[in-house]
Amino acid sequence: MGIVLTFTIMGTRQSRGKGSVAEGSQAINADEVIIRVIPDPRDSHPPGPQHHPEPAIPNERPRYVFAHVVQGNFQFYQAEDWASDMRLAQRMGIDAFAINIGRDVTNEKQLPLIYEIAEMNSFQVFLSFDMVYYGQAGSSNDVIRLIETFAPRKAQFMYQGKPLVSTFSGEVPGNYLDNNPDYNSAWGSLKAKLHFPIYFMPCWTGIDPKTVSSIDGMLSWDAWSPVSSSQDRRYKDNLAALGKQYAAPLSAMFYKHLSAQRYGNYLYPTESWFVVEKFIALISLNPDFIEILSWNDYGESHYLRDPRPSANLPMDTTSSEKYVNHMPHEPLLDLISYFNEWYKSGSRPLIKRSRAYVWYRTHPRDAVSKSDLLPAPNGASVTEDKMYIVILVSPATKLQYISIESGDKYYYTDLEEHETFKRKDAILLISVPFRVGDNQTITLYDPDETALGCLVGRGITAEPEIYNFNYWSGFIEF
């Protein structure tokens, strides 16, 4: 690598070249590193060669981003907890919370509080009935009561002049409203009993909208299908043919490690820069809504709001606390906020703040747990021992060199060698193999070989206490 770099961290100037890495470190082979660049703020093409959508155009009507919030995981939330979350969601470009509710006794306290705090913060919410809990005869009475109680509130999200009401599931045995296999008719009857019309957008994944006349729109839960999948396109087109709207799901990952039977022990593959590539594909598709899965589903690891002490984390054979605590995801929320703006405006926004993000798992795929009560999760074999990096570079930032250290390996590159990077307004994607060790560091330098920022990650262990295929994520602004 020849060149000797220098960098400044906390006021100390240090040598930074081939000879300054940790003793015994070895260079990562360049052919193991993938670098992709989205260089032009008017170029909406995704980074992968397999995706070539048409450039986005400004939206003629509003687009909305929702975040799915599991009330059962926030049963002990107080007013300030809700206010803090709602303010954070607003800053991240989220328009409303979809409040997932079962038949919890805490609904009577939490739902009035949620609507009250949303009103105080000029935020919006809507009810999303978890049909796992409304599949018994007579459940519709409770659904009607809740809709008529809260839909008239000021904080209720409205669409087409009607309060939006959603569900999780309801289209599979055991989850039918009132235990009625003709769930479409059951919901049609429920809507007819209400004293006002609603915009009904259930999550009935895989159902042909032509067969369910009770709906006004539809949400899919299929957030983890491959980026190249045509399912979102099919959902949107089928609904559009009926003059109805599609809510596309978006999620950063999925990992559940609670039990061998009841709650499950498995993951869905979300390798590479899955959440970024999926969001860009959805921007090209341009659905009416995007629902982020999720704000706080800690059991399934796709939370974007890190748990505070008042959060209620699921448990069974093991507790989700073991694979969620100290595994922050709010850096991913910050990353998604840029794409929220892109989606809602219809054109890629100029990058105003330079930021670097990284996420990775904290033990190798084939590591053996010391004391886990469960085996490695189903799906573990498809994961990759890599860290994934996304760098948003503003025109004002003079980024040129990147150094990555992982355990006893290091990688260094001069971005001037990448032709598409020369516009200096770029989304830069990097994947690099990780190695076991405490040292997980990304350092960014300007052309004068001075550090712009240093992102220090969590160490990677070869002997985890439990199997944890959740992501650790971090970010810096530079």
GROMACS .gro file of C-alpha atoms in nm:
model
  478
    1MET     CA    1   0.000   0.000   0.000
    2GLY     CA    2   0.308   0.221  -0.001
    3ILE     CA    3   0.150   0.546   0.107
    4VAL     CA    4   0.168   0.652   0.472
    5LEU     CA    5  -0.145   0.819   0.606
    6THR     CA    6  -0.188   1.029   0.917
    7PHE     CA    7  -0.505   1.079   1.115
    8THR     CA    8  -0.629   1.289   1.402
    9ILE     CA    9  -0.850   1.137   1.669
   10MET     CA   10  -0.926   1.325   1.991
   11GLY     CA   11  -0.650   1.574   1.912
   12THR     CA   12  -0.370   1.319   1.878
   13ARG     CA   13  -0.194   1.294   1.546
   14GLN     CA   14  -0.075   0.945   1.459
   15SER     CA   15   0.094   0.762   1.177
   16ARG     CA   16  -0.149   0.563   0.965
   17GLY     CA   17   0.002   0.335   0.706
   18LYS     CA   18   0.082  -0.027   0.639
   19GLY     CA   19   0.320  -0.032   0.931
   20SER     CA   20   0.076   0.115   1.183
   21VAL     CA   21  -0.191  -0.153   1.191
   22ALA     CA   22  -0.199  -0.399   1.478
   23GLU     CA   23   0.100  -0.632   1.491
   24GLY     CA   24   0.031  -0.952   1.300
   25SER     CA   25  -0.251  -0.800   1.097
   26GLN     CA   26  -0.291  -0.921   0.742
   27ALA     CA   27  -0.443  -0.747   0.444
   28ILE     CA   28  -0.785  -0.861   0.327
   29ASN     CA   29  -0.771  -0.976  -0.034
   30ALA     CA   30  -0.921  -0.710  -0.258
   31ASP     CA   31  -1.133  -0.967  -0.437
   32GLU     CA   32  -1.312  -1.038  -0.106
   33VAL     CA   33  -1.427  -0.677  -0.081
   34ILE     CA   34  -1.727  -0.543  -0.270
   35ILE     CA   35  -1.763  -0.169  -0.332
   36ARG     CA   36  -2.060  -0.018  -0.512
   37VAL     CA   37  -2.144   0.345  -0.565
   38ILE     CA   38  -2.465   0.531  -0.643
   39PRO     CA   39  -2.296   0.852  -0.755
   40ASP     CA   40  -2.555   1.094  -0.890
   41PRO     CA   41  -2.832   1.254  -0.682
   42ARG     CA   42  -3.060   1.231  -0.985
   43ASP     CA   43  -2.979   0.864  -1.051
   44SER     CA   44  -3.230   0.634  -0.881
   45HIS     CA   45  -3.077   0.309  -1.005
   46PRO     CA   46  -3.000   0.060  -0.728
   47PRO     CA   47  -2.642  -0.052  -0.676
   48GLY     CA   48  -2.680  -0.410  -0.793
   49PRO     CA   49  -2.653  -0.507  -1.159
   50GLN     CA   50  -2.970  -0.713  -1.128
   51HIS     CA   51  -3.198  -0.413  -1.063
   52HIS     CA   52  -3.268  -0.146  -1.322
   53PRO     CA   53  -3.580   0.053  -1.231
   54GLU     CA   54  -3.684   0.367  -1.408
   55PRO     CA   55  -3.574   0.694  -1.245
   56ALA     CA   56  -3.820   0.819  -0.986
   57ILE     CA   57  -4.034   1.122  -1.065
   58PRO     CA   58  -4.190   1.366  -0.818
   59ASN     CA   59  -4.506   1.224  -0.664
   60GLU     CA   60  -4.834   1.385  -0.767
   61ARG     CA   61  -5.003   1.279  -0.443
   62PRO     CA   62  -4.864   1.229  -0.093
   63ARG     CA   63  -4.683   0.912   0.004
   64TYR     CA   64  -4.676   0.798   0.366
   65VAL     CA   65  -4.437   0.601   0.583
   66PHE     CA   66  -4.573   0.411   0.883
   67ALA     CA   67  -4.392   0.220   1.157
   68HIS     CA   68  -4.546  -0.091   1.311
   69VAL     CA   69  -4.556  -0.059   1.691
   70VAL     CA   70  -4.636  -0.360   1.911
   71GLN     CA   71  -4.830  -0.218   2.206
   72GLY     CA   72  -4.770  -0.538   2.401
   73ASN     CA   73  -4.397  -0.461   2.408
   74PHE     CA   74  -4.467  -0.112   2.545
   75GLN     CA   75  -4.722  -0.204   2.812
   76PHE     CA   76  -4.531  -0.011   3.077
   77TYR     CA   77  -4.459   0.298   2.868
   78GLN     CA   78  -4.526   0.632   3.034
   79ALA     CA   79  -4.621   0.960   2.868
   80GLU     CA   80  -4.263   1.075   2.818
   81ASP     CA   81  -4.165   0.740   2.666
   82TRP     CA   82  -4.435   0.776   2.401
   83ALA     CA   83  -4.353   1.143   2.344
   84SER     CA   84  -3.985   1.066   2.295
   85ASP     CA   85  -4.060   0.788   2.047
   86MET     CA   86  -4.305   1.000   1.850
   87ARG     CA   87  -4.062   1.291   1.827
   88LEU     CA   88  -3.790   1.053   1.710
   89ALA     CA   89  -4.024   0.906   1.449
   90GLN     CA   90  -4.108   1.254   1.321
   91ARG     CA   91  -3.740   1.340   1.283
   92MET     CA   92  -3.691   1.017   1.089
   93GLY     CA   93  -3.966   1.099   0.837
   94ILE     CA   94  -4.229   0.860   0.976
   95ASP     CA   95  -4.585   0.986   0.940
   96ALA     CA   96  -4.777   0.757   1.175
   97PHE     CA   97  -4.754   0.463   1.411
   98ALA     CA   98  -4.959   0.154   1.332
   99ILE     CA   99  -5.048   0.047   1.686
  100ASN     CA  100  -5.062  -0.332   1.694
  101ILE     CA  101  -5.304  -0.440   1.967
  102GLY     CA  102  -5.422  -0.770   2.104
  103ARG     CA  103  -5.674  -0.804   2.384
  104ASP     CA  104  -5.433  -0.686   2.652
  105VAL     CA  105  -5.566  -0.542   2.975
  106THR     CA  106  -5.317  -0.258   2.925
  107ASN     CA  107  -5.511  -0.137   2.618
  108GLU     CA  108  -5.747   0.052   2.849
  109LYS     CA  109  -5.459   0.261   2.981
  110GLN     CA  110  -5.223   0.269   2.687
  111LEU     CA  111  -5.454   0.354   2.396
  112PRO     CA  112  -5.594   0.677   2.549
  113LEU     CA  113  -5.238   0.771   2.645
  114ILE     CA  114  -5.105   0.702   2.295
  115TYR     CA  115  -5.370   0.917   2.128
  116GLU     CA  116  -5.330   1.193   2.386
  117ILE     CA  117  -4.952   1.212   2.348
  118ALA     CA  118  -4.980   1.194   1.969
  119GLU     CA  119  -5.219   1.490   1.975
  120MET     CA  120  -4.981   1.688   2.195
  121ASN     CA  121  -4.695   1.623   1.951
  122SER     CA  122  -4.889   1.673   1.625
  123PHE     CA  123  -4.827   1.310   1.540
  124GLN     CA  124  -5.068   1.052   1.400
  125VAL     CA  125  -5.155   0.693   1.484
  126PHE     CA  126  -5.401   0.424   1.380
  127LEU     CA  127  -5.515   0.088   1.515
  128SER     CA  128  -5.379  -0.238   1.376
  129PHE     CA  129  -5.567  -0.534   1.522
  130ASP     CA  130  -5.351  -0.839   1.586
  131MET     CA  131  -5.593  -1.104   1.469
  132VAL     CA  132  -5.415  -1.376   1.665
  133TYR     CA  133  -5.619  -1.232   1.954
  134TYR     CA  134  -5.948  -1.160   1.775
  135GLY     CA  135  -6.025  -1.504   1.637
  136GLN     CA  136  -6.289  -1.594   1.894
  137ALA     CA  137  -6.665  -1.560   1.853
  138GLY     CA  138  -6.779  -1.213   1.955
  139SER     CA  139  -6.440  -1.047   1.903
  140SER     CA  140  -6.590  -0.802   1.654
  141ASN     CA  141  -6.774  -0.629   1.939
  142ASP     CA  142  -6.442  -0.530   2.093
  143VAL     CA  143  -6.307  -0.421   1.753
  144ILE     CA  144  -6.611  -0.199   1.694
  145ARG     CA  145  -6.583  -0.046   2.041
  146LEU     CA  146  -6.217   0.041   1.994
  147ILE     CA  147  -6.265   0.187   1.646
  148GLU     CA  148  -6.558   0.402   1.754
  149THR     CA  149  -6.371   0.518   2.064
  150PHE     CA  150  -6.045   0.621   1.900
  151ALA     CA  151  -6.108   0.687   1.530
  152PRO     CA  152  -6.272   1.026   1.602
  153ARG     CA  153  -5.966   1.147   1.794
  154LYS     CA  154  -5.758   1.429   1.650
  155ALA     CA  155  -5.443   1.214   1.625
  156GLN     CA  156  -5.614   0.948   1.412
  157PHE     CA  157  -5.447   0.901   1.074
  158MET     CA  158  -5.696   0.970   0.796
  159TYR     CA  159  -5.683   0.860   0.434
  160GLN     CA  160  -5.935   0.960   0.169
  161GLY     CA  161  -6.120   1.140   0.447
  162LYS     CA  162  -6.165   0.821   0.651
  163PRO     CA  163  -5.989   0.682   0.959
  164LEU     CA  164  -5.742   0.414   0.857
  165VAL     CA  165  -5.781   0.076   1.030
  166SER     CA  166  -5.541  -0.213   0.974
  167THR     CA  167  -5.465  -0.564   1.097
  168PHE     CA  168  -5.191  -0.813   1.141
  169SER     CA  169  -5.315  -1.129   0.970
  170GLY     CA  170  -5.680  -1.238   0.982
  171GLU     CA  171  -5.671  -1.444   0.663
  172VAL     CA  172  -5.553  -1.778   0.806
  173PRO     CA  173  -5.729  -2.037   1.026
  174GLY     CA  174  -5.727  -1.942   1.392
  175ASN     CA  175  -5.703  -1.572   1.306
  176TYR     CA  176  -6.042  -1.519   1.136
  177LEU     CA  177  -6.252  -1.240   1.283
  178ASP     CA  178  -6.511  -1.398   1.515
  179ASN     CA  179  -6.369  -1.737   1.408
  180ASN     CA  180  -6.563  -1.696   1.083
  181PRO     CA  181  -6.388  -1.865   0.787
  182ASP     CA  182  -6.565  -1.615   0.561
  183TYR     CA  183  -6.346  -1.341   0.704
  184ASN     CA  184  -6.419  -1.106   0.414
  185SER     CA  185  -6.792  -1.108   0.494
  186ALA     CA  186  -6.719  -1.082   0.866
  187TRP     CA  187  -6.528  -0.760   0.809
  188GLY     CA  188  -6.791  -0.633   0.566
  189SER     CA  189  -7.054  -0.682   0.837
  190LEU     CA  190  -6.834  -0.511   1.094
  191LYS     CA  191  -6.786  -0.208   0.869
  192ALA     CA  192  -7.163  -0.185   0.815
  193LYS     CA  193  -7.221  -0.171   1.192
  194LEU     CA  194  -6.989   0.126   1.243
  195HIS     CA  195  -7.139   0.474   1.268
  196PHE     CA  196  -6.892   0.612   1.014
  197PRO     CA  197  -6.695   0.474   0.717
  198ILE     CA  198  -6.335   0.359   0.760
  199TYR     CA  199  -6.046   0.303   0.523
  200PHE     CA  200  -5.979  -0.066   0.585
  201MET     CA  201  -5.627  -0.185   0.500
  202PRO     CA  202  -5.568  -0.531   0.647
  203CYS     CA  203  -5.249  -0.734   0.629
  204TRP     CA  204  -5.381  -1.031   0.433
  205THR     CA  205  -5.060  -1.149   0.271
  206GLY     CA  206  -5.095  -1.338  -0.055
  207ILE     CA  207  -5.471  -1.288  -0.089
  208ASP     CA  208  -5.606  -1.188  -0.431
  209PRO     CA  209  -5.774  -0.850  -0.371
  210LYS     CA  210  -6.046  -0.935  -0.623
  211THR     CA  211  -6.176  -1.194  -0.375
  212VAL     CA  212  -6.208  -0.961  -0.073
  213SER     CA  213  -6.450  -0.678  -0.138
  214SER     CA  214  -6.436  -0.550   0.221
  215ILE     CA  215  -6.090  -0.398   0.176
  216ASP     CA  216  -5.996  -0.046   0.065
  217GLY     CA  217  -5.624  -0.122   0.049
  218MET     CA  218  -5.392  -0.400   0.158
  219LEU     CA  219  -5.069  -0.447   0.350
  220SER     CA  220  -4.830  -0.738   0.291
  221TRP     CA  221  -4.612  -0.888   0.563
  222ASP     CA  222  -4.369  -1.032   0.311
  223ALA     CA  223  -4.088  -0.790   0.393
  224TRP     CA  224  -3.804  -1.043   0.367
  225SER     CA  225  -3.848  -1.172   0.013
  226PRO     CA  226  -3.547  -1.123  -0.216
  227VAL     CA  227  -3.489  -0.774  -0.351
  228SER     CA  228  -3.538  -0.905  -0.703
  229SER     CA  229  -3.879  -1.053  -0.612
  230SER     CA  230  -4.178  -0.938  -0.816
  231GLN     CA  231  -4.425  -0.988  -0.530
  232ASP     CA  232  -4.453  -0.621  -0.437
  233ARG     CA  233  -4.513  -0.533  -0.802
  234ARG     CA  234  -4.784  -0.796  -0.827
  235TYR     CA  235  -4.956  -0.679  -0.509
  236LYS     CA  236  -4.952  -0.318  -0.619
  237ASP     CA  237  -5.072  -0.386  -0.974
  238ASN     CA  238  -5.356  -0.613  -0.861
  239LEU     CA  239  -5.479  -0.352  -0.615
  240ALA     CA  240  -5.435  -0.063  -0.858
  241ALA     CA  241  -5.653  -0.244  -1.112
  242LEU     CA  242  -5.933  -0.216  -0.854
  243GLY     CA  243  -5.857   0.146  -0.769
  244LYS     CA  244  -5.712   0.044  -0.433
  245GLN     CA  245  -5.382   0.111  -0.259
  246TYR     CA  246  -5.087  -0.102  -0.155
  247ALA     CA  247  -4.881  -0.071   0.163
  248ALA     CA  248  -4.540  -0.227   0.098
  249PRO     CA  249  -4.350  -0.369   0.396
  250LEU     CA  250  -3.988  -0.282   0.470
  251SER     CA  251  -3.765  -0.447   0.728
  252ALA     CA  252  -3.394  -0.453   0.806
  253MET     CA  253  -3.378  -0.813   0.928
  254PHE     CA  254  -3.556  -1.101   1.102
  255TYR     CA  255  -3.418  -1.324   1.377
  256LYS     CA  256  -3.618  -1.507   1.643
  257HIS     CA  257  -3.453  -1.723   1.908
  258LEU     CA  258  -3.718  -1.790   2.172
  259SER     CA  259  -3.808  -2.159   2.167
  260ALA     CA  260  -3.780  -2.476   1.964
  261GLN     CA  261  -4.155  -2.504   1.915
  262ARG     CA  262  -4.408  -2.235   2.006
  263TYR     CA  263  -4.237  -1.908   1.920
  264GLY     CA  264  -3.965  -2.039   1.697
  265ASN     CA  265  -3.592  -2.035   1.638
  266TYR     CA  266  -3.515  -1.915   1.286
  267LEU     CA  267  -3.405  -1.627   1.069
  268TYR     CA  268  -3.471  -1.490   0.723
  269PRO     CA  269  -3.166  -1.404   0.510
  270THR     CA  270  -3.101  -1.030   0.487
  271GLU     CA  271  -2.741  -1.035   0.371
  272SER     CA  272  -2.560  -0.761   0.180
  273TRP     CA  273  -2.721  -0.417   0.207
  274PHE     CA  274  -3.068  -0.572   0.208
  275VAL     CA  275  -3.262  -0.285   0.365
  276VAL     CA  276  -3.102  -0.027   0.133
  277GLU     CA  277  -3.151  -0.227  -0.186
  278LYS     CA  278  -3.507  -0.318  -0.088
  279PHE     CA  279  -3.597   0.043  -0.014
  280ILE     CA  280  -3.456   0.162  -0.346
  281ALA     CA  281  -3.659  -0.105  -0.524
  282LEU     CA  282  -3.971   0.017  -0.342
  283ILE     CA  283  -3.894   0.377  -0.437
  284SER     CA  284  -3.899   0.266  -0.799
  285LEU     CA  285  -4.226   0.078  -0.741
  286ASN     CA  286  -4.373   0.387  -0.570
  287PRO     CA  287  -4.651   0.232  -0.358
  288ASP     CA  288  -4.896   0.459  -0.177
  289PHE     CA  289  -4.761   0.354   0.163
  290ILE     CA  290  -4.455   0.190   0.314
  291GLU     CA  291  -4.489   0.025   0.654
  292ILE     CA  292  -4.166  -0.032   0.844
  293LEU     CA  293  -4.151  -0.365   1.025
  294SER     CA  294  -4.094  -0.271   1.291
  295TRP     CA  295  -4.049  -0.005   1.553
  296ASN     CA  296  -4.027  -0.241   1.849
  297ASP     CA  297  -4.074  -0.610   1.774
  298TYR     CA  298  -3.783  -0.723   1.987
  299GLY     CA  299  -3.870  -1.092   1.974
  300GLU     CA  300  -3.815  -1.092   1.597
  301SER     CA  301  -3.514  -0.854   1.610
  302HIS     CA  302  -3.646  -0.614   1.347
  303TYR     CA  303  -3.685  -0.326   1.592
  304LEU     CA  304  -3.552   0.016   1.496
  305ARG     CA  305  -3.617   0.177   1.836
  306ASP     CA  306  -3.371   0.037   2.085
  307PRO     CA  307  -3.540  -0.086   2.404
  308ARG     CA  308  -3.559   0.148   2.699
  309PRO     CA  309  -3.592   0.008   3.056
  310SER     CA  310  -3.973   0.032   3.043
  311ALA     CA  311  -3.997  -0.189   2.732
  312ASN     CA  312  -4.137  -0.540   2.768
  313LEU     CA  313  -3.918  -0.791   2.583
  314PRO     CA  314  -4.070  -1.131   2.491
  315MET     CA  315  -3.940  -1.450   2.644
  316ASP     CA  316  -4.002  -1.824   2.634
  317THR     CA  317  -3.729  -2.091   2.663
  318THR     CA  318  -3.488  -1.800   2.628
  319SER     CA  319  -3.544  -1.428   2.660
  320SER     CA  320  -3.509  -1.189   2.370
  321GLU     CA  321  -3.316  -0.965   2.609
  322LYS     CA  322  -3.019  -1.194   2.551
  323TYR     CA  323  -3.003  -1.118   2.180
  324VAL     CA  324  -3.142  -0.763   2.179
  325ASN     CA  325  -2.973  -0.581   2.466
  326HIS     CA  326  -2.653  -0.402   2.358
  327MET     CA  327  -2.741  -0.461   1.992
  328PRO     CA  328  -2.844  -0.111   1.877
  329HIS     CA  329  -3.055  -0.062   1.566
  330GLU     CA  330  -3.120   0.312   1.582
  331PRO     CA  331  -2.830   0.369   1.340
  332LEU     CA  332  -3.036   0.173   1.086
  333LEU     CA  333  -3.333   0.396   1.163
  334ASP     CA  334  -3.118   0.700   1.090
  335LEU     CA  335  -3.007   0.544   0.761
  336ILE     CA  336  -3.367   0.467   0.662
  337SER     CA  337  -3.465   0.830   0.725
  338TYR     CA  338  -3.276   0.938   0.412
  339PHE     CA  339  -3.471   0.691   0.201
  340ASN     CA  340  -3.799   0.797   0.365
  341GLU     CA  341  -3.735   1.145   0.227
  342TRP     CA  342  -3.643   1.006  -0.115
  343TYR     CA  343  -3.959   0.792  -0.132
  344LYS     CA  344  -4.196   1.069  -0.023
  345SER     CA  345  -4.050   1.337  -0.249
  346GLY     CA  346  -4.014   1.112  -0.553
  347SER     CA  347  -3.657   1.226  -0.624
  348ARG     CA  348  -3.331   1.152  -0.455
  349PRO     CA  349  -3.245   1.430  -0.208
  350LEU     CA  350  -2.907   1.594  -0.195
  351ILE     CA  351  -2.700   1.448   0.087
  352LYS     CA  352  -2.669   1.723   0.349
  353ARG     CA  353  -2.485   1.534   0.623
  354SER     CA  354  -2.205   1.287   0.561
  355ARG     CA  355  -2.263   0.971   0.763
  356ALA     CA  356  -2.114   0.623   0.780
  357TYR     CA  357  -2.314   0.320   0.894
  358VAL     CA  358  -2.209  -0.037   0.965
  359TRP     CA  359  -2.390  -0.353   1.071
  360TYR     CA  360  -2.275  -0.709   1.129
  361ARG     CA  361  -2.328  -1.010   1.352
  362THR     CA  362  -2.109  -1.049   1.658
  363HIS     CA  363  -1.998  -1.408   1.611
  364PRO     CA  364  -1.914  -1.619   1.304
  365ARG     CA  365  -2.185  -1.826   1.142
  366ASP     CA  366  -2.029  -2.156   1.248
  367ALA     CA  367  -1.943  -2.057   1.605
  368VAL     CA  368  -2.067  -2.295   1.876
  369SER     CA  369  -2.251  -2.149   2.174
  370LYS     CA  370  -2.117  -2.208   2.523
  371SER     CA  371  -2.447  -2.237   2.708
  372ASP     CA  372  -2.748  -2.178   2.483
  373LEU     CA  373  -3.061  -2.378   2.568
  374LEU     CA  374  -3.149  -2.380   2.197
  375PRO     CA  375  -2.958  -2.496   1.889
  376ALA     CA  376  -2.839  -2.261   1.616
  377PRO     CA  377  -3.139  -2.110   1.435
  378ASN     CA  378  -3.287  -2.251   1.119
  379GLY     CA  379  -3.148  -2.052   0.827
  380ALA     CA  380  -2.812  -1.983   0.989
  381SER     CA  381  -2.627  -2.163   0.710
  382VAL     CA  382  -2.719  -1.895   0.454
  383THR     CA  383  -2.569  -1.607   0.651
  384GLU     CA  384  -2.233  -1.451   0.566
  385ASP     CA  385  -1.948  -1.354   0.796
  386LYS     CA  386  -1.932  -0.998   0.667
  387MET     CA  387  -1.977  -0.644   0.782
  388TYR     CA  388  -2.192  -0.419   0.567
  389ILE     CA  389  -2.108  -0.051   0.537
  390VAL     CA  390  -2.308   0.235   0.388
  391ILE     CA  391  -2.156   0.581   0.355
  392LEU     CA  392  -2.358   0.886   0.254
  393VAL     CA  393  -2.117   1.152   0.129
  394SER     CA  394  -2.223   1.513   0.097
  395PRO     CA  395  -2.070   1.742  -0.170
  396ALA     CA  396  -1.898   1.941   0.104
  397THR     CA  397  -1.707   1.640   0.239
  398LYS     CA  398  -1.363   1.559   0.100
  399LEU     CA  399  -1.360   1.185   0.158
  400GLN     CA  400  -1.086   0.994  -0.023
  401TYR     CA  401  -0.944   0.706   0.182
  402ILE     CA  402  -1.109   0.434   0.390
  403SER     CA  403  -0.939   0.196   0.633
  404ILE     CA  404  -1.125  -0.105   0.776
  405GLU     CA  405  -0.982  -0.322   1.053
  406SER     CA  406  -1.152  -0.643   1.166
  407GLY     CA  407  -0.973  -0.864   1.414
  408ASP     CA  408  -0.633  -0.946   1.263
  409LYS     CA  409  -0.730  -0.828   0.913
  410TYR     CA  410  -0.731  -0.486   0.752
  411TYR     CA  411  -0.836  -0.330   0.425
  412TYR     CA  412  -0.749   0.009   0.277
  413THR     CA  413  -0.873   0.179  -0.037
  414ASP     CA  414  -0.835   0.505  -0.225
  415LEU     CA  415  -1.181   0.605  -0.348
  416GLU     CA  416  -1.030   0.804  -0.633
  417GLU     CA  417  -0.973   0.464  -0.795
  418HIS     CA  418  -1.351   0.429  -0.829
  419GLU     CA  419  -1.455   0.641  -1.126
  420THR     CA  420  -1.819   0.678  -1.023
  421PHE     CA  421  -1.720   0.826  -0.688
  422LYS     CA  422  -1.566   1.140  -0.831
  423ARG     CA  423  -1.886   1.347  -0.813
  424LYS     CA  424  -1.846   1.345  -0.433
  425ASP     CA  425  -2.221   1.321  -0.376
  426ALA     CA  426  -2.262   0.950  -0.336
  427ILE     CA  427  -2.408   0.655  -0.158
  428LEU     CA  428  -2.115   0.420  -0.110
  429LEU     CA  429  -2.176   0.053  -0.028
  430ILE     CA  430  -1.899  -0.173   0.102
  431SER     CA  431  -1.899  -0.532   0.225
  432VAL     CA  432  -1.591  -0.689   0.377
  433PRO     CA  433  -1.528  -1.021   0.556
  434PHE     CA  434  -1.511  -0.989   0.933
  435ARG     CA  435  -1.270  -1.165   1.165
  436VAL     CA  436  -1.290  -1.254   1.533
  437GLY     CA  437  -1.141  -0.993   1.766
  438ASP     CA  438  -1.210  -0.683   1.971
  439ASN     CA  439  -1.082  -0.446   1.703
  440GLN     CA  440  -1.361  -0.359   1.459
  441THR     CA  441  -1.280  -0.013   1.327
  442ILE     CA  442  -1.363   0.198   1.023
  443THR     CA  443  -1.167   0.518   0.968
  444LEU     CA  444  -1.239   0.779   0.700
  445TYR     CA  445  -0.977   1.022   0.565
  446ASP     CA  446  -0.966   1.331   0.350
  447PRO     CA  447  -0.713   1.386   0.065
  448ASP     CA  448  -0.467   1.539   0.317
  449GLU     CA  449  -0.462   1.208   0.504
  450THR     CA  450  -0.640   1.353   0.807
  451ALA     CA  451  -0.914   1.152   0.973
  452LEU     CA  452  -1.267   1.275   0.918
  453GLY     CA  453  -1.410   1.022   1.160
  454CYS     CA  454  -1.357   0.686   1.323
  455LEU     CA  455  -1.634   0.432   1.386
  456VAL     CA  456  -1.545   0.175   1.652
  457GLY     CA  457  -1.770  -0.130   1.658
  458ARG     CA  458  -1.844  -0.409   1.900
  459GLY     CA  459  -1.600  -0.698   1.918
  460ILE     CA  460  -1.665  -1.031   1.747
  461THR     CA  461  -1.628  -1.348   1.952
  462ALA     CA  462  -1.560  -1.707   1.849
  463GLU     CA  463  -1.735  -1.847   2.159
  464PRO     CA  464  -2.072  -1.676   2.213
  465GLU     CA  465  -2.275  -1.738   2.526
  466ILE     CA  466  -2.583  -1.781   2.307
  467TYR     CA  467  -2.646  -1.793   1.934
  468ASN     CA  468  -2.709  -1.436   1.828
  469PHE     CA  469  -2.778  -1.371   1.461
  470ASN     CA  470  -2.909  -1.024   1.537
  471TYR     CA  471  -2.717  -0.728   1.392
  472TRP     CA  472  -2.507  -0.485   1.587
  473SER     CA  473  -2.515  -0.149   1.410
  474GLY     CA  474  -2.337   0.181   1.451
  475PHE     CA  475  -2.288   0.512   1.274
  476ILE     CA  476  -2.096   0.837   1.281
  477GLU     CA  477  -2.148   1.176   1.123
  478PHE     CA  478  -1.837   1.329   0.970
   0.00000   0.00000   0.00000
